[in-house]
XYZ file of C-alpha atoms in Angstrom:
513
model
C 25.255 69.399 -47.830
C 28.061 71.822 -47.257
C 27.248 73.945 -44.330
C 27.154 77.493 -44.353
C 27.522 80.091 -41.409
C 25.462 83.781 -41.758
C 26.692 86.365 -39.961
C 25.442 90.229 -39.583
C 24.502 92.599 -36.690
C 21.320 93.780 -38.475
C 18.928 90.850 -38.485
C 17.105 92.023 -41.629
C 19.832 91.469 -43.226
C 19.930 87.580 -41.855
C 17.067 87.147 -42.789
C 17.132 88.092 -46.230
C 20.050 86.249 -47.121
C 18.533 83.265 -45.619
C 14.674 83.758 -47.322
C 16.348 85.065 -50.705
C 18.721 82.158 -51.661
C 18.274 78.959 -52.533
C 20.940 77.314 -50.865
C 20.490 73.592 -51.500
C 20.198 73.590 -55.176
C 23.984 74.896 -55.191
C 24.531 71.961 -52.614
C 24.172 74.042 -49.130
C 22.562 74.294 -46.457
C 22.214 76.575 -43.186
C 23.576 75.785 -40.347
C 23.148 78.605 -38.055
C 23.199 82.739 -37.639
C 24.971 84.955 -35.906
C 24.036 88.641 -34.811
C 27.928 89.575 -33.878
C 31.569 88.359 -33.459
C 31.668 86.626 -30.216
C 28.866 84.564 -31.213
C 30.226 84.012 -34.640
C 33.388 82.332 -34.070
C 31.671 80.456 -30.975
C 29.985 79.044 -33.971
C 32.046 78.338 -36.066
C 35.077 76.107 -33.790
C 31.381 74.322 -32.748
C 29.482 73.506 -36.098
C 32.998 73.706 -38.446
C 31.116 75.378 -41.492
C 32.833 74.729 -44.584
C 31.537 78.767 -45.532
C 30.645 82.074 -44.201
C 29.112 85.276 -45.157
C 30.031 87.858 -42.481
C 29.900 91.576 -42.348
C 32.968 93.530 -42.394
C 31.779 96.256 -39.589
C 30.184 94.638 -36.663
C 30.742 95.191 -32.393
C 33.383 93.656 -30.452
C 35.080 91.304 -33.466
C 34.844 92.605 -36.875
C 34.543 90.515 -39.795
C 38.540 90.800 -40.633
C 39.604 90.035 -36.639
C 36.528 86.997 -36.899
C 38.601 85.820 -39.947
C 41.875 85.846 -38.378
C 40.772 84.285 -35.547
C 39.098 81.574 -37.152
C 42.503 81.076 -38.650
C 44.608 80.748 -35.602
C 41.809 78.717 -34.051
C 41.148 76.051 -36.390
C 43.126 73.537 -38.490
C 41.335 73.969 -41.268
C 38.913 77.424 -41.123
C 36.205 77.440 -43.487
C 36.199 80.197 -46.148
C 34.972 83.656 -45.954
C 32.828 86.125 -48.356
C 32.584 89.865 -47.251
C 29.721 91.616 -47.226
C 30.743 95.246 -47.276
C 29.052 98.578 -48.268
C 30.326 101.128 -50.929
C 32.403 102.700 -48.499
C 34.313 99.753 -47.281
C 35.413 98.494 -50.533
C 39.512 98.862 -49.494
C 38.483 97.487 -46.544
C 36.887 94.213 -48.284
C 40.069 94.071 -50.813
C 42.208 93.970 -47.220
C 39.886 90.991 -46.340
C 40.509 89.372 -49.962
C 44.190 89.497 -49.081
C 43.483 87.553 -46.033
C 41.047 84.392 -45.814
C 37.983 85.851 -47.730
C 37.682 84.432 -51.379
C 35.335 87.296 -52.351
C 33.221 89.895 -51.295
C 29.581 91.044 -51.923
C 28.407 94.662 -52.102
C 25.355 95.819 -50.035
C 21.930 95.216 -50.781
C 23.332 92.031 -52.144
C 21.409 91.152 -55.621
C 20.144 87.898 -55.728
C 21.513 86.584 -59.274
C 25.159 88.037 -57.480
C 24.954 85.504 -54.904
C 23.744 82.316 -56.507
C 26.276 83.083 -59.608
C 28.770 82.826 -56.379
C 27.525 79.573 -54.687
C 27.613 78.020 -58.051
C 31.293 79.057 -58.255
C 31.787 78.076 -54.596
C 30.001 74.744 -54.212
C 32.125 73.464 -56.589
C 35.944 74.799 -55.572
C 35.040 73.500 -52.312
C 34.200 70.509 -53.325
C 36.798 69.700 -54.544
C 39.183 71.075 -52.056
C 37.599 68.192 -49.786
C 38.150 66.187 -52.381
C 41.588 66.571 -52.794
C 41.716 66.497 -48.838
C 40.154 62.905 -48.320
C 42.448 61.865 -51.487
C 45.882 62.973 -49.886
C 46.254 60.818 -46.963
C 45.752 57.346 -49.644
C 48.394 59.062 -52.302
C 50.854 59.586 -49.230
C 50.564 56.014 -48.362
C 51.067 54.887 -52.150
C 54.137 57.155 -52.309
C 55.906 55.603 -49.355
C 54.786 52.375 -50.155
C 56.762 52.920 -53.733
C 59.972 54.741 -51.246
C 60.022 51.550 -49.283
C 59.641 49.355 -51.405
C 62.860 50.366 -53.109
C 64.902 50.456 -50.140
C 64.425 47.182 -48.807
C 64.765 46.467 -52.692
C 68.225 47.405 -52.179
C 67.970 50.457 -54.329
C 70.811 52.382 -52.826
C 70.171 55.582 -54.879
C 72.102 58.664 -52.612
C 69.158 61.372 -53.515
C 66.372 58.539 -53.094
C 67.842 57.377 -49.844
C 67.980 61.507 -49.669
C 64.355 61.973 -50.508
C 62.941 59.043 -48.277
C 64.842 59.868 -44.903
C 62.773 62.959 -45.174
C 59.402 62.169 -46.278
C 59.443 59.117 -43.551
C 60.923 62.328 -41.199
C 63.575 60.218 -40.266
C 66.885 63.001 -40.492
C 70.403 62.427 -39.225
C 71.258 58.547 -38.177
C 68.294 56.998 -35.972
C 67.867 53.526 -34.495
C 65.633 51.494 -36.440
C 63.691 48.486 -36.242
C 61.454 47.304 -38.781
C 58.370 45.058 -37.807
C 56.267 42.439 -40.482
C 53.252 41.479 -40.013
C 51.585 38.215 -41.548
C 48.120 37.698 -41.925
C 48.338 34.413 -44.269
C 44.973 35.513 -45.653
C 42.408 38.145 -45.753
C 46.165 40.415 -45.533
C 44.560 44.154 -46.542
C 41.775 44.389 -43.512
C 44.010 42.483 -41.206
C 47.141 43.629 -41.788
C 45.534 47.369 -41.133
C 43.941 45.847 -37.906
C 47.364 44.672 -36.303
C 49.015 48.039 -37.452
C 46.521 49.821 -35.075
C 48.932 48.328 -32.646
C 51.867 50.534 -34.341
C 50.835 53.853 -33.949
C 53.999 55.083 -33.882
C 54.885 54.219 -37.194
C 51.971 55.997 -38.467
C 53.379 57.403 -42.137
C 55.765 54.624 -42.152
C 53.397 51.373 -43.061
C 54.514 49.286 -46.776
C 53.371 46.195 -47.796
C 55.841 43.805 -49.496
C 55.437 41.987 -53.327
C 53.855 38.874 -50.436
C 51.725 40.992 -49.062
C 52.909 41.390 -45.402
C 52.559 44.563 -43.957
C 55.743 46.239 -42.839
C 56.359 49.161 -40.404
C 59.495 51.582 -39.953
C 59.732 51.837 -36.063
C 61.755 54.175 -34.053
C 63.911 52.299 -31.734
C 63.460 55.027 -28.911
C 59.583 55.252 -29.355
C 58.560 51.423 -28.939
C 61.127 49.839 -26.479
C 61.405 45.635 -26.546
C 59.243 45.634 -23.556
C 56.706 47.468 -24.947
C 57.141 45.565 -28.139
C 56.388 42.219 -26.114
C 53.006 43.929 -25.008
C 52.285 44.572 -27.923
C 52.711 41.267 -29.613
C 50.299 39.102 -26.805
C 47.792 41.415 -27.623
C 47.691 40.924 -31.676
C 48.610 37.610 -30.669
C 44.787 37.209 -28.451
C 42.894 39.801 -30.501
C 43.031 37.643 -34.093
C 43.478 34.073 -32.147
C 40.141 35.457 -31.246
C 39.059 35.924 -34.660
C 40.365 32.302 -35.750
C 42.941 34.198 -37.817
C 46.312 34.875 -36.178
C 48.990 36.854 -37.475
C 53.159 36.401 -37.222
C 54.743 39.319 -36.424
C 58.437 39.417 -36.807
C 60.803 42.149 -35.573
C 64.479 42.449 -36.854
C 67.428 44.073 -34.748
C 68.500 47.323 -34.351
C 70.476 49.569 -36.891
C 70.999 53.154 -37.252
C 69.924 54.872 -40.748
C 67.915 54.700 -43.597
C 70.299 53.114 -45.039
C 69.626 49.802 -43.107
C 66.184 49.514 -43.849
C 66.994 46.681 -46.436
C 68.954 44.562 -43.439
C 66.706 45.242 -40.748
C 63.527 44.156 -43.049
C 65.939 41.078 -44.625
C 66.335 39.767 -40.669
C 62.540 40.129 -40.357
C 61.841 38.057 -43.600
C 64.100 35.348 -42.555
C 62.587 34.964 -39.278
C 58.971 35.258 -40.512
C 59.778 32.196 -43.258
C 61.496 30.139 -40.455
C 58.432 30.909 -37.990
C 56.387 30.308 -40.841
C 57.387 27.074 -41.616
C 57.300 25.953 -38.159
C 53.260 27.137 -38.066
C 54.245 29.220 -35.525
C 52.237 32.423 -34.905
C 52.781 35.666 -32.296
C 55.728 37.953 -31.727
C 59.221 36.969 -32.290
C 62.777 38.746 -32.209
C 65.479 38.090 -34.835
C 68.128 36.734 -32.583
C 66.742 35.406 -29.791
C 66.505 37.946 -27.513
C 66.433 37.729 -23.357
C 63.014 38.384 -23.807
C 62.429 35.227 -25.823
C 63.897 33.589 -22.742
C 62.360 35.139 -20.177
C 58.974 33.970 -21.865
C 59.674 30.580 -22.276
C 59.825 31.048 -18.132
C 56.986 32.766 -18.402
C 55.291 29.753 -19.857
C 57.220 26.682 -17.956
C 55.865 28.898 -14.950
C 51.737 29.200 -15.649
C 52.037 25.173 -16.683
C 53.196 24.757 -13.064
C 50.925 26.713 -11.590
C 48.050 24.347 -13.076
C 48.363 21.254 -10.816
C 47.467 23.957 -7.606
C 44.241 25.501 -9.781
C 43.408 21.932 -11.009
C 43.077 20.362 -6.945
C 41.239 24.158 -6.098
C 38.914 23.630 -8.929
C 38.294 26.646 -10.861
C 37.845 26.306 -13.947
C 38.156 30.032 -14.902
C 41.586 30.508 -13.372
C 42.609 26.912 -15.160
C 41.419 28.705 -18.547
C 43.807 31.898 -17.743
C 46.651 30.146 -16.397
C 46.328 28.225 -19.480
C 46.285 31.145 -21.833
C 48.334 33.421 -19.954
C 51.227 29.927 -21.106
C 50.417 30.051 -24.576
C 50.607 32.822 -24.843
C 54.274 33.837 -23.519
C 55.021 30.449 -25.802
C 54.396 32.137 -28.681
C 56.840 35.050 -28.258
C 59.481 32.704 -26.883
C 61.797 30.559 -29.199
C 61.174 27.770 -27.790
C 60.670 24.346 -30.323
C 57.647 22.258 -30.390
C 59.858 19.617 -28.073
C 60.902 21.536 -24.916
C 56.753 22.965 -24.871
C 56.138 18.988 -25.030
C 58.623 18.278 -22.007
C 56.700 20.249 -20.079
C 53.568 19.227 -20.621
C 54.570 15.864 -20.500
C 55.620 16.842 -17.192
C 52.279 18.407 -16.424
C 50.511 14.967 -16.947
C 53.017 13.682 -14.358
C 52.124 15.821 -11.705
C 48.563 15.606 -12.100
C 48.557 11.647 -12.630
C 50.377 11.558 -8.920
C 48.363 14.545 -7.425
C 44.550 11.861 -8.790
C 46.679 8.302 -7.009
C 47.290 10.660 -3.591
C 43.664 10.794 -3.454
C 43.007 7.149 -4.336
C 42.164 7.436 -7.760
C 43.410 5.223 -10.820
C 45.664 7.480 -13.296
C 46.108 4.773 -15.533
C 42.030 4.567 -16.592
C 42.373 8.366 -17.055
C 45.579 8.696 -19.169
C 44.600 6.125 -21.181
C 40.638 7.749 -21.699
C 42.462 11.397 -22.421
C 44.764 9.386 -24.448
C 41.967 7.343 -26.595
C 39.838 10.793 -26.961
C 43.081 13.144 -27.957
C 45.649 10.805 -28.729
C 49.216 11.283 -27.204
C 51.613 13.998 -26.718
C 54.284 12.496 -29.152
C 51.744 13.424 -31.889
C 50.543 17.261 -31.503
C 52.734 18.990 -33.846
C 51.876 22.436 -33.119
C 50.986 25.048 -30.350
C 47.078 25.420 -31.212
C 46.256 21.560 -31.065
C 48.623 21.148 -27.757
C 46.883 24.290 -26.380
C 44.108 22.022 -26.642
C 44.902 19.400 -25.088
C 46.119 20.889 -22.172
C 43.026 22.367 -21.525
C 41.097 19.291 -21.868
C 43.709 17.636 -19.486
C 43.577 20.002 -16.811
C 39.575 20.497 -16.857
C 39.189 17.006 -17.156
C 41.269 15.884 -13.989
C 39.735 19.048 -12.037
C 36.593 17.068 -11.930
C 37.674 13.577 -11.438
C 39.956 14.646 -8.606
C 36.696 16.949 -7.436
C 35.308 13.584 -7.009
C 37.799 12.225 -6.000
C 38.213 14.580 -3.078
C 34.432 14.762 -1.956
C 34.566 10.583 -1.815
C 37.179 10.804 0.453
C 36.309 13.626 2.128
C 33.540 12.290 4.227
C 35.547 9.263 5.413
C 38.676 11.164 6.073
C 36.713 14.274 8.779
C 35.549 11.565 10.411
C 39.128 9.482 10.494
C 40.794 12.903 12.287
C 37.882 13.496 14.841
C 38.725 9.523 15.555
C 42.305 10.271 16.035
C 41.673 13.828 17.707
C 39.080 11.828 19.967
C 42.420 9.583 20.434
C 45.495 11.883 21.098
C 43.787 14.926 22.310
C 46.515 14.602 25.330
C 48.929 15.298 22.834
C 50.179 18.505 20.996
C 47.828 18.525 18.672
C 47.456 21.535 15.991
C 45.261 21.949 13.032
C 48.606 22.002 10.630
C 49.911 18.777 11.931
C 46.597 17.578 11.187
C 46.373 18.454 7.907
C 49.875 17.009 6.814
C 49.265 14.013 8.556
C 46.064 13.333 6.635
C 47.112 15.282 3.604
C 44.345 18.090 3.190
C 44.228 21.509 3.408
C 44.690 23.562 7.048
C 42.075 25.458 6.021
C 39.949 23.275 4.374
C 40.651 20.617 6.800
C 39.407 23.481 9.301
C 36.225 24.220 7.254
C 34.878 21.132 7.891
C 36.315 20.429 11.381
C 33.962 22.914 12.169
C 30.976 21.407 10.050
C 31.344 18.166 11.553
C 31.320 18.474 15.499
C 29.737 22.234 15.476
C 33.183 23.638 16.875
C 36.120 25.316 16.012
C 39.114 22.749 15.745
C 40.835 24.320 18.994
C 37.516 24.876 21.188
C 37.139 21.326 20.704
C 40.158 20.153 21.487
C 39.854 22.166 24.806
C 36.572 20.465 25.229
C 37.317 16.738 24.962
C 40.829 17.790 27.246
C 38.267 19.469 29.932
C 35.667 16.417 29.665
C 38.792 13.880 30.398
C 40.296 16.212 33.488
C 36.983 16.637 34.954
C 36.473 12.381 35.139
C 40.073 12.241 36.388
C 39.412 15.228 39.011
C 35.938 13.053 39.977
C 37.641 9.663 39.865
C 41.763 9.861 41.124
C 42.968 11.053 43.788
C 46.180 12.985 40.652
C 46.859 16.176 41.937
C 45.765 18.827 39.605
C 49.554 19.829 38.315
C 49.121 15.809 37.456
C 46.080 16.219 35.704
C 46.914 19.099 33.837
C 49.548 17.306 32.581
C 48.015 13.882 31.363
C 45.207 15.892 29.485
C 47.709 18.003 26.939
C 48.269 21.063 29.410
C 52.219 21.426 30.234
C 51.107 24.806 31.711
C 49.082 24.263 34.876
C 48.259 28.373 34.689
C 46.769 27.930 31.766
C 44.785 24.592 31.993
C 43.330 26.445 35.226
C 42.149 29.610 32.901
C 40.724 27.037 30.449
C 38.606 24.756 33.131
C 36.938 27.419 34.796
C 36.583 29.251 31.608
C 34.394 26.341 30.619
C 33.222 24.994 34.079
C 32.706 28.467 35.688
C 34.512 27.546 38.357
C 38.740 26.338 39.021
C 39.488 22.636 39.437
C 39.937 22.466 43.203
C 36.783 23.731 43.607
C 35.072 21.317 41.357
C 36.760 18.588 43.176
C 35.324 20.285 46.512
C 31.957 20.031 45.409
C 32.313 16.780 43.772
C 33.419 16.091 47.385
C 30.586 17.427 49.263
C 27.686 15.357 47.395
C 29.458 12.423 48.093
C 29.161 12.736 51.612
C 25.659 14.252 51.078
């Protein structure tokens, strides 16, 4: 239904219009009524009716002012029918020279208004249909124009027309992007095209069904293209229909479009033959080197995450690594070499916890095959993910077994070497453990933090020496691990409530008694 708004400062006129006319018969629905111009203007902006019936003489804002303000406020203002008395005939003609499509003289005749609605209903419907078809027509026009350009048609008049239609005056720096989804080109190309909003109005489909876009280089710098490439790859990979996006170099003016298209097309064919998806730049820019480095960096983070046993972070690091890899120019051989290095590192970790890496790797190869047989990134990614998760489980179990034995070894070592210069970091290094984790296990087993336990053992030995030997206090301090006598005195009093000399005197008094 088309929306119609009724505006008149006389309520009886509004009621008559609403009730005397069969609006729905002609495809209209009354969406609102207004008794004055300001209210009518607000309702027009809010409800966006296709047609407004308005009186000319109204308080605050006249009918003519309502038409004028609507035209200023809206991109597509409604059409207006003027309601006028005989004395206002010339005034109505003025309105007709504006946006008003017709006028009716009061009192309104039912047959006259229904005849007008029949005419306007068809007219407005046709106009709306034409508006809706415009984007499609323009898209077809641009597609035809760009295909003529990229196929090598160099007619100067045609290129001038293309520059004007694509809003590319002068000699702007341009890029060509090709988006190849392999299957279901129309729907997926539309989805991928949504990422390149800067190319709105400059999309095309080549003869093979690839979607192309002409970009102004200044609108979308290389760094932003990298971000889009990662986003495109992630979204479409989740749909199991990844895209291959190839980007040409930069050249000036509409006359360079064929060369830019061929650059993107050649790169597309090379990467398609290699089985790759993602974003690729013509000429291997510095970004490709950075992306290859990012892949290596993420893979080299994995051993630490595997030992920590955090599957979510492992998965995230692998996603980032392979997303970066798809945007690099690296061949599969280079990716396999990094994966082999990861295998070696994980095996060393496993051996460090007294595991058997040979048994582990034989099982992995039996279930997944060897690295040498992996010919594409998708297979390699699945393997690396499984390798890391399986290694995390294996190393976690080895750690649990060894830690229960190791912590007792640490406590026994501290009990025997408390007089030496002991630090938690030194012990952690000696027993191949993380310092913070060792501290947690030590407290869990002894009930005391490491330093508190160490001081307790030293003070216990100092009390024994005070009781059984004639050694000087400074000698006892050094013997139990306190080179600084004052510090020993402070720790002893903190633990016993008295100084060592008082403690020794009390022992002697007890013996005398």
